[in-house]
Amino acid sequence: MTAEVFLGEDKAKATGYAEKKGLTYTLLPDPRQLSRSKYGFPVNDMPFHVLVGKDGKVVTSGGRVPSAAEFEAALK
């Protein structure tokens, strides 16, 4: 599953950005930044990704977009 957290952004802004960029994955607007403050998720910079493999283990995470090879490896 691919998702994008929009820190400090409401649903309308996240949806508008996604439509402009042609994004088709799950959007997670987080206007109050609860993912960071309340739940403690390590969303430190934007963009930030966490790529989780089929086995539930984190394959890679960070501020860069994973390569096609990293996506393929996560799906195996």
Short mmCIF file of N, CA and C in Angstrom, two decimals:
data_model
loop_
_atom_site.label_atom_id
_atom_site.label_comp_id
_atom_site.label_asym_id
_atom_site.label_seq_id
_atom_site.Cartn_x
_atom_site.Cartn_y
_atom_site.Cartn_z
N MET A 1 0.84 -1.17 0.00
CA MET A 1 0.00 0.00 0.00
C MET A 1 0.89 1.24 0.00
N THR A 2 0.58 2.15 -0.83
CA THR A 2 1.29 3.42 -0.87
C THR A 2 0.36 4.49 -0.33
N ALA A 3 0.87 5.32 0.55
CA ALA A 3 0.08 6.41 1.12
C ALA A 3 0.97 7.62 1.30
N GLU A 4 0.36 8.77 1.33
CA GLU A 4 1.11 10.00 1.56
C GLU A 4 0.43 10.79 2.67
N VAL A 5 1.22 11.17 3.68
CA VAL A 5 0.73 11.99 4.78
C VAL A 5 0.98 13.45 4.42
N PHE A 6 -0.05 14.26 4.52
CA PHE A 6 0.04 15.69 4.25
C PHE A 6 0.03 16.43 5.57
N LEU A 7 1.23 16.65 6.16
CA LEU A 7 1.33 17.32 7.45
C LEU A 7 0.86 18.76 7.35
N GLY A 8 -0.03 19.14 8.24
CA GLY A 8 -0.52 20.51 8.30
C GLY A 8 -1.47 20.88 7.18
N GLU A 9 -1.92 19.91 6.40
CA GLU A 9 -2.80 20.20 5.26
C GLU A 9 -4.16 19.52 5.46
N ASP A 10 -5.22 20.21 5.02
CA ASP A 10 -6.55 19.63 5.12
C ASP A 10 -6.84 18.77 3.88
N LYS A 11 -8.00 18.12 3.90
CA LYS A 11 -8.37 17.20 2.83
C LYS A 11 -8.44 17.90 1.47
N ALA A 12 -9.01 19.08 1.42
CA ALA A 12 -9.15 19.81 0.16
C ALA A 12 -7.79 20.11 -0.47
N LYS A 13 -6.86 20.55 0.34
CA LYS A 13 -5.53 20.88 -0.18
C LYS A 13 -4.80 19.61 -0.63
N ALA A 14 -4.89 18.54 0.16
CA ALA A 14 -4.25 17.28 -0.21
C ALA A 14 -4.84 16.73 -1.49
N THR A 15 -6.15 16.77 -1.61
CA THR A 15 -6.82 16.27 -2.82
C THR A 15 -6.45 17.10 -4.03
N GLY A 16 -6.41 18.41 -3.89
CA GLY A 16 -6.03 19.28 -4.99
C GLY A 16 -4.62 19.01 -5.47
N TYR A 17 -3.70 18.82 -4.53
CA TYR A 17 -2.31 18.52 -4.88
C TYR A 17 -2.23 17.18 -5.59
N ALA A 18 -2.93 16.19 -5.07
CA ALA A 18 -2.91 14.86 -5.67
C ALA A 18 -3.46 14.87 -7.09
N GLU A 19 -4.53 15.60 -7.30
CA GLU A 19 -5.10 15.70 -8.65
C GLU A 19 -4.14 16.39 -9.60
N LYS A 20 -3.50 17.45 -9.14
CA LYS A 20 -2.55 18.19 -9.96
C LYS A 20 -1.36 17.33 -10.36
N LYS A 21 -0.89 16.49 -9.43
CA LYS A 21 0.28 15.65 -9.67
C LYS A 21 -0.07 14.27 -10.22
N GLY A 22 -1.37 13.96 -10.31
CA GLY A 22 -1.78 12.65 -10.83
C GLY A 22 -1.54 11.51 -9.86
N LEU A 23 -1.56 11.79 -8.56
CA LEU A 23 -1.34 10.76 -7.56
C LEU A 23 -2.60 9.92 -7.40
N THR A 24 -2.44 8.61 -7.34
CA THR A 24 -3.59 7.73 -7.25
C THR A 24 -3.60 6.88 -5.99
N TYR A 25 -2.63 7.08 -5.11
CA TYR A 25 -2.57 6.27 -3.90
C TYR A 25 -3.31 6.96 -2.75
N THR A 26 -3.32 6.32 -1.61
CA THR A 26 -4.07 6.79 -0.45
C THR A 26 -3.50 8.11 0.07
N LEU A 27 -4.38 9.07 0.31
CA LEU A 27 -4.00 10.37 0.84
C LEU A 27 -4.39 10.43 2.31
N LEU A 28 -3.48 10.91 3.14
CA LEU A 28 -3.74 11.01 4.57
C LEU A 28 -3.54 12.46 5.03
N PRO A 29 -4.57 13.31 4.86
CA PRO A 29 -4.45 14.68 5.34
C PRO A 29 -4.28 14.67 6.86
N ASP A 30 -3.38 15.49 7.37
CA ASP A 30 -3.12 15.55 8.81
C ASP A 30 -2.98 17.02 9.22
N PRO A 31 -4.10 17.79 9.18
CA PRO A 31 -4.01 19.22 9.43
C PRO A 31 -3.48 19.58 10.82
N ARG A 32 -3.70 18.73 11.80
CA ARG A 32 -3.23 19.01 13.16
C ARG A 32 -1.91 18.31 13.48
N GLN A 33 -1.34 17.64 12.49
CA GLN A 33 -0.07 16.92 12.62
C GLN A 33 -0.07 15.92 13.77
N LEU A 34 -1.21 15.22 13.91
CA LEU A 34 -1.34 14.23 14.98
C LEU A 34 -0.45 13.02 14.74
N SER A 35 -0.15 12.73 13.48
CA SER A 35 0.71 11.57 13.21
C SER A 35 2.05 11.73 13.91
N ARG A 36 2.49 12.95 14.03
CA ARG A 36 3.78 13.21 14.68
C ARG A 36 3.60 13.46 16.17
N SER A 37 2.68 14.36 16.55
CA SER A 37 2.58 14.78 17.95
C SER A 37 1.87 13.76 18.85
N LYS A 38 0.76 13.20 18.39
CA LYS A 38 -0.01 12.28 19.23
C LYS A 38 0.44 10.83 19.10
N TYR A 39 0.71 10.41 17.86
CA TYR A 39 1.02 9.00 17.62
C TYR A 39 2.51 8.72 17.51
N GLY A 40 3.33 9.77 17.41
CA GLY A 40 4.77 9.60 17.42
C GLY A 40 5.38 8.97 16.19
N PHE A 41 4.67 9.01 15.05
CA PHE A 41 5.25 8.48 13.83
C PHE A 41 6.43 9.36 13.42
N PRO A 42 7.50 8.77 12.93
CA PRO A 42 8.71 9.54 12.58
C PRO A 42 8.59 10.25 11.24
N VAL A 43 7.64 11.18 11.15
CA VAL A 43 7.48 11.97 9.93
C VAL A 43 8.24 13.27 10.15
N ASN A 44 9.51 13.26 9.76
CA ASN A 44 10.39 14.38 10.07
C ASN A 44 10.53 15.40 8.97
N ASP A 45 10.44 14.99 7.75
CA ASP A 45 10.58 15.93 6.65
C ASP A 45 9.70 15.47 5.50
N MET A 46 9.56 16.33 4.55
CA MET A 46 8.70 16.02 3.41
C MET A 46 9.52 16.10 2.15
N PRO A 47 9.39 15.24 1.21
CA PRO A 47 8.59 14.02 1.38
C PRO A 47 9.29 13.02 2.29
N PHE A 48 8.52 12.18 2.91
CA PHE A 48 9.05 11.12 3.76
C PHE A 48 8.30 9.86 3.42
N HIS A 49 8.99 8.76 3.27
CA HIS A 49 8.31 7.52 2.92
C HIS A 49 8.72 6.42 3.88
N VAL A 50 7.86 5.43 4.00
CA VAL A 50 8.18 4.18 4.68
C VAL A 50 7.67 3.09 3.76
N LEU A 51 8.59 2.28 3.24
CA LEU A 51 8.24 1.20 2.33
C LEU A 51 8.26 -0.09 3.13
N VAL A 52 7.08 -0.74 3.25
CA VAL A 52 6.92 -1.95 4.04
C VAL A 52 6.75 -3.12 3.10
N GLY A 53 7.54 -4.17 3.29
CA GLY A 53 7.45 -5.36 2.47
C GLY A 53 6.25 -6.21 2.82
N LYS A 54 6.00 -7.24 2.00
CA LYS A 54 4.86 -8.13 2.23
C LYS A 54 4.97 -8.84 3.58
N ASP A 55 6.20 -8.97 4.07
CA ASP A 55 6.40 -9.65 5.35
C ASP A 55 6.16 -8.72 6.55
N GLY A 56 5.81 -7.44 6.27
CA GLY A 56 5.52 -6.49 7.33
C GLY A 56 6.74 -5.76 7.86
N LYS A 57 7.92 -6.05 7.29
CA LYS A 57 9.14 -5.38 7.74
C LYS A 57 9.42 -4.15 6.88
N VAL A 58 9.98 -3.12 7.51
CA VAL A 58 10.33 -1.90 6.79
C VAL A 58 11.52 -2.20 5.89
N VAL A 59 11.34 -1.93 4.58
CA VAL A 59 12.39 -2.14 3.60
C VAL A 59 13.31 -0.92 3.55
N THR A 60 12.71 0.25 3.50
CA THR A 60 13.46 1.50 3.46
C THR A 60 12.57 2.63 3.93
N SER A 61 13.17 3.69 4.41
CA SER A 61 12.41 4.87 4.79
C SER A 61 13.33 6.08 4.67
N GLY A 62 12.72 7.24 4.57
CA GLY A 62 13.52 8.45 4.49
C GLY A 62 12.88 9.52 3.63
N GLY A 63 13.68 10.51 3.29
CA GLY A 63 13.17 11.65 2.56
C GLY A 63 13.21 11.53 1.05
N ARG A 64 13.79 10.46 0.54
CA ARG A 64 13.83 10.30 -0.92
C ARG A 64 12.78 9.28 -1.36
N VAL A 65 12.42 9.35 -2.61
CA VAL A 65 11.45 8.40 -3.16
C VAL A 65 12.18 7.09 -3.46
N PRO A 66 11.60 5.94 -3.05
CA PRO A 66 12.25 4.66 -3.33
C PRO A 66 12.36 4.41 -4.84
N SER A 67 13.39 3.68 -5.20
CA SER A 67 13.59 3.33 -6.61
C SER A 67 12.61 2.24 -7.01
N ALA A 68 12.47 2.03 -8.31
CA ALA A 68 11.62 0.96 -8.81
C ALA A 68 12.11 -0.39 -8.29
N ALA A 69 13.40 -0.57 -8.20
CA ALA A 69 13.96 -1.83 -7.70
C ALA A 69 13.58 -2.05 -6.24
N GLU A 70 13.57 -1.00 -5.43
CA GLU A 70 13.18 -1.13 -4.03
C GLU A 70 11.70 -1.49 -3.92
N PHE A 71 10.86 -0.90 -4.76
CA PHE A 71 9.45 -1.26 -4.76
C PHE A 71 9.28 -2.73 -5.14
N GLU A 72 9.97 -3.15 -6.18
CA GLU A 72 9.88 -4.54 -6.64
C GLU A 72 10.33 -5.50 -5.54
N ALA A 73 11.44 -5.17 -4.89
CA ALA A 73 11.95 -6.04 -3.82
C ALA A 73 10.95 -6.15 -2.67
N ALA A 74 10.25 -5.05 -2.36
CA ALA A 74 9.27 -5.06 -1.27
C ALA A 74 8.08 -5.94 -1.59
N LEU A 75 7.79 -6.10 -2.86
CA LEU A 75 6.62 -6.88 -3.28
C LEU A 75 6.90 -8.37 -3.36
N LYS A 76 8.15 -8.76 -3.27
CA LYS A 76 8.51 -10.19 -3.37
C LYS A 76 8.35 -10.88 -2.06
#
